[in-house]
PDB file of C-alpha atoms in Angstrom:
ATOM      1  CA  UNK A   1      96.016 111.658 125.768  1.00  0.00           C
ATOM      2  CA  UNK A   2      98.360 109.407 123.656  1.00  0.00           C
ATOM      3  CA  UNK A   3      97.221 108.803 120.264  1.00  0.00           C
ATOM      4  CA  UNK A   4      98.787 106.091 117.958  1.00  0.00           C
ATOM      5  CA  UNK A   5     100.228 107.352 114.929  1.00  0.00           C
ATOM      6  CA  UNK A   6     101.666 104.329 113.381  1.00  0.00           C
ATOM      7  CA  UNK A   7     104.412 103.791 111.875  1.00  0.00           C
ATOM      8  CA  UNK A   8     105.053 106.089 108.726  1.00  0.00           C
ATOM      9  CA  UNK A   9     104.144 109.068 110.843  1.00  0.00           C
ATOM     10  CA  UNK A  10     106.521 107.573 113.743  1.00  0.00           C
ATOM     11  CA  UNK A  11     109.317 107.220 110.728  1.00  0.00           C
ATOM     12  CA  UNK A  12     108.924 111.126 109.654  1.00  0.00           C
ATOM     13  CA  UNK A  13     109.220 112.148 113.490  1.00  0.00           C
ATOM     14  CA  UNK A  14     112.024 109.760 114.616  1.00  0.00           C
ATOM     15  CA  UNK A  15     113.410 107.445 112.026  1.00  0.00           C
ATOM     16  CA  UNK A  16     115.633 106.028 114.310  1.00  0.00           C
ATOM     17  CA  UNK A  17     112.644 105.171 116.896  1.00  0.00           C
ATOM     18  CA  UNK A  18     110.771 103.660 114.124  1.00  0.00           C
ATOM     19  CA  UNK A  19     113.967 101.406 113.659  1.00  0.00           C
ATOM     20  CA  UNK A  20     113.433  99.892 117.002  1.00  0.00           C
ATOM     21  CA  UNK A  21     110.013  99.290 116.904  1.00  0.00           C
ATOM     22  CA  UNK A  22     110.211  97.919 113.462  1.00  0.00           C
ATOM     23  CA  UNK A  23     113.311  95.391 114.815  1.00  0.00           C
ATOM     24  CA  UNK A  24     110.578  93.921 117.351  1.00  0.00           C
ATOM     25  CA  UNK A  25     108.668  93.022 115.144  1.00  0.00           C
ATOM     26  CA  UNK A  26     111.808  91.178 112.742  1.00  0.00           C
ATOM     27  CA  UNK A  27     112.242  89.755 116.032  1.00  0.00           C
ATOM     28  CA  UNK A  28     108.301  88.510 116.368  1.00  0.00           C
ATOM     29  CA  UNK A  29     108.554  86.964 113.280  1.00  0.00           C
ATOM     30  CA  UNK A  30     111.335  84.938 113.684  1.00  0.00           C
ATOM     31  CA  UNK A  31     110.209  83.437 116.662  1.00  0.00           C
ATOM     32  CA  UNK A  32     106.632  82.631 115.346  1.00  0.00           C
ATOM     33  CA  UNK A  33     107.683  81.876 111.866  1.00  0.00           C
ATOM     34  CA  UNK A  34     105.725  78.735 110.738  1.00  0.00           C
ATOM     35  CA  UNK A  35     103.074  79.122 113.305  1.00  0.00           C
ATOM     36  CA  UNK A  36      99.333  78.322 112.095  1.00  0.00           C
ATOM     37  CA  UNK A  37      97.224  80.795 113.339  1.00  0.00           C
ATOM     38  CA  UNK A  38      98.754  83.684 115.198  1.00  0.00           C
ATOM     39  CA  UNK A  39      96.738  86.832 116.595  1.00  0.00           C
ATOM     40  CA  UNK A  40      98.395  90.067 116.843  1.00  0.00           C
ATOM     41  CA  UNK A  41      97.091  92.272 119.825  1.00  0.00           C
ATOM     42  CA  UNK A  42      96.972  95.816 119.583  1.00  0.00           C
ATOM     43  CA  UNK A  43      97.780  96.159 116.006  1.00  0.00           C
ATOM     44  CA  UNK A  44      97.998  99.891 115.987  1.00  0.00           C
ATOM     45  CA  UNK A  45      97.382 100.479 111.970  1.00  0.00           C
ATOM     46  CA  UNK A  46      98.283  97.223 111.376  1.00  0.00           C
ATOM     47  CA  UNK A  47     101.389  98.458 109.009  1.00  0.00           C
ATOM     48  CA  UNK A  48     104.557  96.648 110.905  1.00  0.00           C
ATOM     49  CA  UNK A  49     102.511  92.951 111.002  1.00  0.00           C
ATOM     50  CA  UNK A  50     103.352  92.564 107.118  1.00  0.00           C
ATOM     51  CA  UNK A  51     106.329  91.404 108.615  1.00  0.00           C
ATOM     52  CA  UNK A  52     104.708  89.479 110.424  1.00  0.00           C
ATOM     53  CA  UNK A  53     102.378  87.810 108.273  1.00  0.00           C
ATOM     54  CA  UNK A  54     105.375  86.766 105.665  1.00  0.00           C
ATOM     55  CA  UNK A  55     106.365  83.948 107.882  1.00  0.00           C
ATOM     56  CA  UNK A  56     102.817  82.473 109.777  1.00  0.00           C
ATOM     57  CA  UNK A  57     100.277  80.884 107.904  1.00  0.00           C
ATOM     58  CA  UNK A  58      97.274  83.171 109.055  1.00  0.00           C
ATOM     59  CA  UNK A  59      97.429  86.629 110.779  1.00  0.00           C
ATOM     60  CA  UNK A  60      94.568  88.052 112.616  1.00  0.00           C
ATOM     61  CA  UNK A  61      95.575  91.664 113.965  1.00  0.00           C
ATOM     62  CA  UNK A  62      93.183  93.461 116.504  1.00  0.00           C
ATOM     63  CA  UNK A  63      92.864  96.645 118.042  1.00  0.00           C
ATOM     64  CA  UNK A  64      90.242  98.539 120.221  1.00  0.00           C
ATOM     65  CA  UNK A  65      90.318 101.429 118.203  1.00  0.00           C
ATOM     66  CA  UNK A  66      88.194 101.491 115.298  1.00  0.00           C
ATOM     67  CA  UNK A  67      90.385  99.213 112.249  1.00  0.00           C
ATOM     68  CA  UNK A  68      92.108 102.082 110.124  1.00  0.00           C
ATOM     69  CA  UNK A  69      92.353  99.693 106.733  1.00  0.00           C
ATOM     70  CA  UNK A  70      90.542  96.338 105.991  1.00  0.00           C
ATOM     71  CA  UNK A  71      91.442  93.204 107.406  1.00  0.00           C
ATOM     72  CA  UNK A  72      92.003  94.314 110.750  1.00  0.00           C
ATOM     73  CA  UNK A  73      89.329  93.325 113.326  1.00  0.00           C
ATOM     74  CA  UNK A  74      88.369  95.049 116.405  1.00  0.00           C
ATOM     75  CA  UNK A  75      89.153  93.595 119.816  1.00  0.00           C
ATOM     76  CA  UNK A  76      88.259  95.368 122.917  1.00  0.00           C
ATOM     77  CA  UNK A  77      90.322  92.907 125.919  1.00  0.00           C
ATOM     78  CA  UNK A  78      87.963  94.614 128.582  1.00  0.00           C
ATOM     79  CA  UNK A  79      85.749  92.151 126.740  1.00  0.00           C
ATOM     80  CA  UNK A  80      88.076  89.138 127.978  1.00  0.00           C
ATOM     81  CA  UNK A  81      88.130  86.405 125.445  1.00  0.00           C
ATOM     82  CA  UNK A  82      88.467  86.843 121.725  1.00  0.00           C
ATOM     83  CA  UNK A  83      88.253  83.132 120.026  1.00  0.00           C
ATOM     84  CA  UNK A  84      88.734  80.531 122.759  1.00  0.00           C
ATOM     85  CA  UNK A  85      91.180  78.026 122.077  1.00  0.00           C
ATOM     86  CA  UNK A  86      91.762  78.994 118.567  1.00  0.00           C
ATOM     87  CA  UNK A  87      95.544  80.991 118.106  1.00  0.00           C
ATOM     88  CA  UNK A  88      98.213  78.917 118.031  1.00  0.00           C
ATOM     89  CA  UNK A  89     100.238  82.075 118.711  1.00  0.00           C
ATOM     90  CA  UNK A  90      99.666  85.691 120.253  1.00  0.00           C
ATOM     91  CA  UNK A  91     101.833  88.704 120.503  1.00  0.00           C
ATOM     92  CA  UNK A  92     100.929  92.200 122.060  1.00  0.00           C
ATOM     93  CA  UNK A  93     104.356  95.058 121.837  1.00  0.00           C
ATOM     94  CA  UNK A  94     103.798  98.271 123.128  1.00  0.00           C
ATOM     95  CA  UNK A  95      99.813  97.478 124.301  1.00  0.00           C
ATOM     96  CA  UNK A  96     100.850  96.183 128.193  1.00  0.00           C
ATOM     97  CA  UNK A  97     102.566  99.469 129.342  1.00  0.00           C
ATOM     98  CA  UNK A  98      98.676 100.935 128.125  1.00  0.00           C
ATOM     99  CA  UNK A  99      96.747  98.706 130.641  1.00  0.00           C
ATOM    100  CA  UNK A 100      95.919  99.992 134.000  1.00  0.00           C
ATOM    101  CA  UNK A 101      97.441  97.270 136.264  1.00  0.00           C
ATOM    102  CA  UNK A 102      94.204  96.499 138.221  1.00  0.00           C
ATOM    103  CA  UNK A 103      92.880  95.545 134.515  1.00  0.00           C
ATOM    104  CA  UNK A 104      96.446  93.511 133.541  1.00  0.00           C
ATOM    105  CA  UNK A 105      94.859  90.290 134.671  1.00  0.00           C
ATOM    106  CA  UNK A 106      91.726  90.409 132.992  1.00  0.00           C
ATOM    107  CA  UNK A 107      93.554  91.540 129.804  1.00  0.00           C
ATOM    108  CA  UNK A 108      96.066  88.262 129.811  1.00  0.00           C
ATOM    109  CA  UNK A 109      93.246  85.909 130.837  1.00  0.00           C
ATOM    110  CA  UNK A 110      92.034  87.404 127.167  1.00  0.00           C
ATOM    111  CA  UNK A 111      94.393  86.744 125.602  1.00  0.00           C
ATOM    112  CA  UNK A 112      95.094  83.002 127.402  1.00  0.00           C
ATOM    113  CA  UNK A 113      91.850  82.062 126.525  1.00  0.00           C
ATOM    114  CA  UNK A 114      92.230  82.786 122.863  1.00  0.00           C
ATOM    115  CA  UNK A 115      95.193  80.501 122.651  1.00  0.00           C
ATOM    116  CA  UNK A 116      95.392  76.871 122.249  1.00  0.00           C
ATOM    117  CA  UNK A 117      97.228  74.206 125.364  1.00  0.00           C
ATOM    118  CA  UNK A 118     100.615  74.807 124.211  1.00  0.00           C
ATOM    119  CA  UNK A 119     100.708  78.219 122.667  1.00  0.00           C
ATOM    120  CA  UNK A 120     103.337  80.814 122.320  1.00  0.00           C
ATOM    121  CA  UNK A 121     103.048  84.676 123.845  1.00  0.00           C
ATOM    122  CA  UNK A 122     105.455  87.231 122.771  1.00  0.00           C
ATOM    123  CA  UNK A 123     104.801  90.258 125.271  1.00  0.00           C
ATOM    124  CA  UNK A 124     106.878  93.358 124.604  1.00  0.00           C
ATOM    125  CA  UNK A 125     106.932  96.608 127.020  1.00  0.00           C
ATOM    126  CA  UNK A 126     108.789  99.703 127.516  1.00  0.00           C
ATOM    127  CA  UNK A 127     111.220  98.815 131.195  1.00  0.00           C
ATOM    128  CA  UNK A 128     110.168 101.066 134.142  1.00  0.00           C
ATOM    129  CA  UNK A 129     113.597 101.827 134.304  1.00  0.00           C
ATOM    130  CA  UNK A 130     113.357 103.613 130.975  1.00  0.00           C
ATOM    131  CA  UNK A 131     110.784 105.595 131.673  1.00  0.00           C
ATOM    132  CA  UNK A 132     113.216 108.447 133.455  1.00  0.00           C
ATOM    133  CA  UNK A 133     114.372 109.501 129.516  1.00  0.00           C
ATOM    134  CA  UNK A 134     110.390 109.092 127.617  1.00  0.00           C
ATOM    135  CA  UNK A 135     109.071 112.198 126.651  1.00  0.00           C
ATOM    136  CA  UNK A 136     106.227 113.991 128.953  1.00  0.00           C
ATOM    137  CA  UNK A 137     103.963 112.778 126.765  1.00  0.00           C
ATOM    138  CA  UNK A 138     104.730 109.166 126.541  1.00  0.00           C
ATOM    139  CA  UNK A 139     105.164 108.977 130.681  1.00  0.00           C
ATOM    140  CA  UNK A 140     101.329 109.599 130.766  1.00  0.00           C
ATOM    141  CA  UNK A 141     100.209 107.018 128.672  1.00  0.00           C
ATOM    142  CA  UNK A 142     102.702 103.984 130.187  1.00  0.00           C
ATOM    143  CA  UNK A 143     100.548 103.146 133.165  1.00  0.00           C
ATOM    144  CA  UNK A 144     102.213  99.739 133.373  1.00  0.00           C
ATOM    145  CA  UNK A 145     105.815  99.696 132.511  1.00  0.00           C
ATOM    146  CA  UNK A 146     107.628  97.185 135.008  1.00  0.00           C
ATOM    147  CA  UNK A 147     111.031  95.782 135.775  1.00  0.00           C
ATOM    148  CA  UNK A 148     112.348  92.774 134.757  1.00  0.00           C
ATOM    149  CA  UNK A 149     111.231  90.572 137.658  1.00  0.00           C
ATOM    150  CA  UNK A 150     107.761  92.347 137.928  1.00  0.00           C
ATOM    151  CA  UNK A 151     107.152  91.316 134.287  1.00  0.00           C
ATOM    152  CA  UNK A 152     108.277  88.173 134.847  1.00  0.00           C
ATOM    153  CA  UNK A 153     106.135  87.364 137.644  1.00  0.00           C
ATOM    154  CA  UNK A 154     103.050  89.044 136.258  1.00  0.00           C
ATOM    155  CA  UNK A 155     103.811  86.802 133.133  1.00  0.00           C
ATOM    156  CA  UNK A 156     104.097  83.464 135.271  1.00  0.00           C
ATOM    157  CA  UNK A 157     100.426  83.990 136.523  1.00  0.00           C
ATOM    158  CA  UNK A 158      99.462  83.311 133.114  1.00  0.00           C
ATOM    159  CA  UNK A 159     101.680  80.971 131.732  1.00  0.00           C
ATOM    160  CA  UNK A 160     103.730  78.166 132.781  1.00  0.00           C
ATOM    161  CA  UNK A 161     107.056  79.121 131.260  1.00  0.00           C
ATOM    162  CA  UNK A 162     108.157  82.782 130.694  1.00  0.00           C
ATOM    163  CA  UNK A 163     111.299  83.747 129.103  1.00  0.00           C
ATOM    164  CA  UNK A 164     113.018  87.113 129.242  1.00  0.00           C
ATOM    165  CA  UNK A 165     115.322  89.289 126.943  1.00  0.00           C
ATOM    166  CA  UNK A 166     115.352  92.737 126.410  1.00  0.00           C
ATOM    167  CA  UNK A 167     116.242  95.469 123.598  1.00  0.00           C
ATOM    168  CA  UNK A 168     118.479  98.003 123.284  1.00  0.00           C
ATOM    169  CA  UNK A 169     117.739 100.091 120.450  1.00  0.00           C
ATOM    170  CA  UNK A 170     117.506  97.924 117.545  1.00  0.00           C
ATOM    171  CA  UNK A 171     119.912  94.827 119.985  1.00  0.00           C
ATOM    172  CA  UNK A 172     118.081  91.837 121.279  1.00  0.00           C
ATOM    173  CA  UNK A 173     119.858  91.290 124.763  1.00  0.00           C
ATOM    174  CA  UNK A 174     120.041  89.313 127.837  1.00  0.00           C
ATOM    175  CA  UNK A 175     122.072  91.828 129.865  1.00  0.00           C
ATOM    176  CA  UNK A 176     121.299  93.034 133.233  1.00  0.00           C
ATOM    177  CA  UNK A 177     117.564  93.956 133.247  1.00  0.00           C
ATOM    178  CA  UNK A 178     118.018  97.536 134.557  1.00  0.00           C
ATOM    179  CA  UNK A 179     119.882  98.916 131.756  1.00  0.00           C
ATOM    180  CA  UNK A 180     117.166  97.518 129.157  1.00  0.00           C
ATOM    181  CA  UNK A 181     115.424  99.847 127.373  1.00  0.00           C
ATOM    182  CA  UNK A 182     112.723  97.341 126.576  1.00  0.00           C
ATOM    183  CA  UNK A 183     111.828  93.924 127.595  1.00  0.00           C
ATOM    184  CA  UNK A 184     110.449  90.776 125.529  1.00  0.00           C
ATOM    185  CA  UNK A 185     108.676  88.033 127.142  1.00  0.00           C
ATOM    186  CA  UNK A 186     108.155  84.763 125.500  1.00  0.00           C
ATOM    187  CA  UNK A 187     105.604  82.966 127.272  1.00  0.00           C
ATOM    188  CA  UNK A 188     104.550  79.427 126.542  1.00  0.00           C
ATOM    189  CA  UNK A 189     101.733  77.073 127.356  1.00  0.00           C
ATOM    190  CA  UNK A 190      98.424  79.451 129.033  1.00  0.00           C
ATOM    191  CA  UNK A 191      97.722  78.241 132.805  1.00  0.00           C
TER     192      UNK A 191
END
């Protein structure tokens, strides 16, 4: 079973891997900088939303493991809604790829419902086409990876306008979506 180390222990393994991850978030809060209240999904151990919480004015990070350090609350999405109406602003990286798809809907309407009329979403995922070069390991856990225009339309379910980019290592892109290595959704206004 995948377990999530966070992101010291993903630094001593593969520094440059904890590059990437650590640009998504850069990128997160750039996009969501002055945003009131902004919950971040599947927090892991919480370390990478410092950067994060620098630019929002409140940052409430969740996970459905147990919280490894204070301030972190628990949030289980098989639960559906969190706070309705309350975030101004959500993101979830690396949690979709996690969800079994027959549970993807349930775990958006979660997360739509937590969010007020015309929120932002930042959704980021490993691409299915990637998924050919991830370790054994990391193959089992990524139930859910999709192309470009399978994100997209799972996205549009749940909000009115979706817009995608991917990554290349550490690169924000809008090249041609097979040859991302990652793709970033930013989804505004919850149907």
């Amino acid at each position: 079973m995948f377990k999530e180390t966070g992101f010291l222990d993903t630094f001593r393994r593969d520094p440059q891997h904890a590059a990437f991850w650590f640009s998504r978030y850069k990128f997160v809060s750039r996009i969501l900088a002055g945003e009131k209240q902004v919950i971040e999904i599947g927090c892991g151990n919480g370390f990478a939303g410092a950067m994060v919480a620098q630019t929002v004015q409140l940052l409430v990070q969740t996970d459905i493991a147990p919280p490894p350090r204070s301030g972190i609350e628990e949030w289980n999405p098989a639960l559906g809604k969190y706070r309705k109406g309350k975030f101004t602003a959500a993101y979830a990286l690396d949690v979709l790829e996690h969800v079994l798809p027959r549970d993807e809907d349930d775990f958006l309407e979660g997360i739509t419902d937590s969010l007020t009329a015309f929120a932002t979403c930042i959704i980021g995922a490993p691409s299915l086409e990637s998924q050919a070069y991830a370790s054994k390991e990391s193959r089992e856990a990524h139930v859910n990876c999709k192309t470009e225009s399978q994100m997209r339309e799972t996205l549009q379910r749940h909000f009115v306008k979706v817009f995608m980019f991917g990554m290349q290592d550490e690169t924000l892109t809008t090249s041609f979506g097979p040859l991302q290595h990652y793709r970033l959704a930013i989804c505004n206004t919850p149907r």
